[in-house]
Amino acid sequence: DERPQVCVAAKSGDADAVKTALAGDPKAALAVDPLYGGRTALSAAAAAGHTDIVKALIDAGAVDTVVRGWSAACHAAYGGHSDVLTALAAGLGVAAMATPTGTSMPPLLLACLKGHRACASLIIDAEPAALGARDPHGRTALMLAASAGNVELIDLLVERGAPIDDASCEGKTALMWAIGAHRPLA
């Protein structure tokens, strides 16, 4: 089997197998899974929401490597795993959660795209400047929340200072994105 056992165990949530792999090889925390898009065990655990495994990997020296534009924090935010984001921030620093270098779409935008209010709140609390993030199309967190029709998330973003009248590269504001997505409550 070409797949590192620590990666397989991290993805499946087998904490005992992860601990065994880490105990047997000090470099196992840095393992990359060639059959899982080159992602690390840390990213696999973050995507699946396995907080205890994320903590164990960080304690063993794992780093948050960006693969195909996504970091472990991106996977956690997209999946709605606020506890994993907290563990990443505690173990790797707030920047690892809020503004990982080299990501194609920041964690806050991914959380807003999927409507994960708890993740969005956590990221903004840690890094208020994250509200200024934009995706490659110039869309903001507020625009993504409006497109999804998530009123609670829109309220949170506006409360925290998200600019209401900013426009995307297409010239659309959050209101226009909500209208285009047929989201009258937004």
PDB file of N, CA and C in Angstrom, residues 15 18-19 22 29 42 50-62:
ATOM      1  N   ALA A  15      -7.928   7.398  15.895  1.00  0.00           N
ATOM      2  CA  ALA A  15      -6.947   8.101  16.729  1.00  0.00           C
ATOM      3  C   ALA A  15      -5.856   7.178  17.252  1.00  0.00           C
ATOM      4  N   VAL A  18      -3.346   6.610  14.522  1.00  0.00           N
ATOM      5  CA  VAL A  18      -2.548   7.825  14.322  1.00  0.00           C
ATOM      6  C   VAL A  18      -1.460   7.896  15.391  1.00  0.00           C
ATOM      7  N   LYS A  19      -1.835   7.679  16.640  1.00  0.00           N
ATOM      8  CA  LYS A  19      -0.862   7.740  17.742  1.00  0.00           C
ATOM      9  C   LYS A  19       0.216   6.677  17.584  1.00  0.00           C
ATOM     10  N   LEU A  22       2.563   7.840  14.806  1.00  0.00           N
ATOM     11  CA  LEU A  22       3.404   8.946  15.276  1.00  0.00           C
ATOM     12  C   LEU A  22       4.483   8.448  16.235  1.00  0.00           C
ATOM     13  N   ALA A  29       4.051  12.791  11.114  1.00  0.00           N
ATOM     14  CA  ALA A  29       3.149  13.951  11.148  1.00  0.00           C
ATOM     15  C   ALA A  29       3.233  14.774   9.865  1.00  0.00           C
ATOM     16  N   LEU A  42      -2.840  16.092   8.339  1.00  0.00           N
ATOM     17  CA  LEU A  42      -3.494  17.203   9.035  1.00  0.00           C
ATOM     18  C   LEU A  42      -4.709  17.692   8.255  1.00  0.00           C
ATOM     19  N   HIS A  50     -11.923  15.700  12.778  1.00  0.00           N
ATOM     20  CA  HIS A  50     -11.330  14.903  13.857  1.00  0.00           C
ATOM     21  C   HIS A  50     -10.384  15.769  14.698  1.00  0.00           C
ATOM     22  N   THR A  51     -10.952  16.520  15.631  1.00  0.00           N
ATOM     23  CA  THR A  51     -10.200  17.484  16.428  1.00  0.00           C
ATOM     24  C   THR A  51      -9.073  16.845  17.223  1.00  0.00           C
ATOM     25  N   ASP A  52      -9.330  15.699  17.844  1.00  0.00           N
ATOM     26  CA  ASP A  52      -8.297  15.045  18.650  1.00  0.00           C
ATOM     27  C   ASP A  52      -7.104  14.630  17.794  1.00  0.00           C
ATOM     28  N   ILE A  53      -7.368  14.225  16.581  1.00  0.00           N
ATOM     29  CA  ILE A  53      -6.280  13.830  15.675  1.00  0.00           C
ATOM     30  C   ILE A  53      -5.520  15.060  15.198  1.00  0.00           C
ATOM     31  N   VAL A  54      -6.238  16.138  14.914  1.00  0.00           N
ATOM     32  CA  VAL A  54      -5.586  17.398  14.525  1.00  0.00           C
ATOM     33  C   VAL A  54      -4.621  17.830  15.629  1.00  0.00           C
ATOM     34  N   LYS A  55      -5.074  17.779  16.879  1.00  0.00           N
ATOM     35  CA  LYS A  55      -4.212  18.163  18.010  1.00  0.00           C
ATOM     36  C   LYS A  55      -2.993  17.251  18.115  1.00  0.00           C
ATOM     37  N   ALA A  56      -3.192  15.954  17.969  1.00  0.00           N
ATOM     38  CA  ALA A  56      -2.078  14.998  18.069  1.00  0.00           C
ATOM     39  C   ALA A  56      -1.054  15.243  16.965  1.00  0.00           C
ATOM     40  N   LEU A  57      -1.527  15.507  15.756  1.00  0.00           N
ATOM     41  CA  LEU A  57      -0.611  15.758  14.633  1.00  0.00           C
ATOM     42  C   LEU A  57       0.178  17.053  14.845  1.00  0.00           C
ATOM     43  N   ILE A  58      -0.497  18.091  15.323  1.00  0.00           N
ATOM     44  CA  ILE A  58       0.200  19.355  15.589  1.00  0.00           C
ATOM     45  C   ILE A  58       1.234  19.158  16.688  1.00  0.00           C
ATOM     46  N   ASP A  59       0.856  18.455  17.749  1.00  0.00           N
ATOM     47  CA  ASP A  59       1.798  18.180  18.841  1.00  0.00           C
ATOM     48  C   ASP A  59       3.019  17.399  18.354  1.00  0.00           C
ATOM     49  N   ALA A  60       2.825  16.597  17.298  1.00  0.00           N
ATOM     50  CA  ALA A  60       3.925  15.800  16.748  1.00  0.00           C
ATOM     51  C   ALA A  60       4.720  16.549  15.686  1.00  0.00           C
ATOM     52  N   GLY A  61       4.352  17.810  15.416  1.00  0.00           N
ATOM     53  CA  GLY A  61       5.130  18.613  14.478  1.00  0.00           C
ATOM     54  C   GLY A  61       4.520  18.834  13.114  1.00  0.00           C
ATOM     55  N   ALA A  62       3.249  18.505  12.944  1.00  0.00           N
ATOM     56  CA  ALA A  62       2.604  18.731  11.646  1.00  0.00           C
ATOM     57  C   ALA A  62       2.546  20.222  11.338  1.00  0.00           C
TER      58      ALA A  62
END
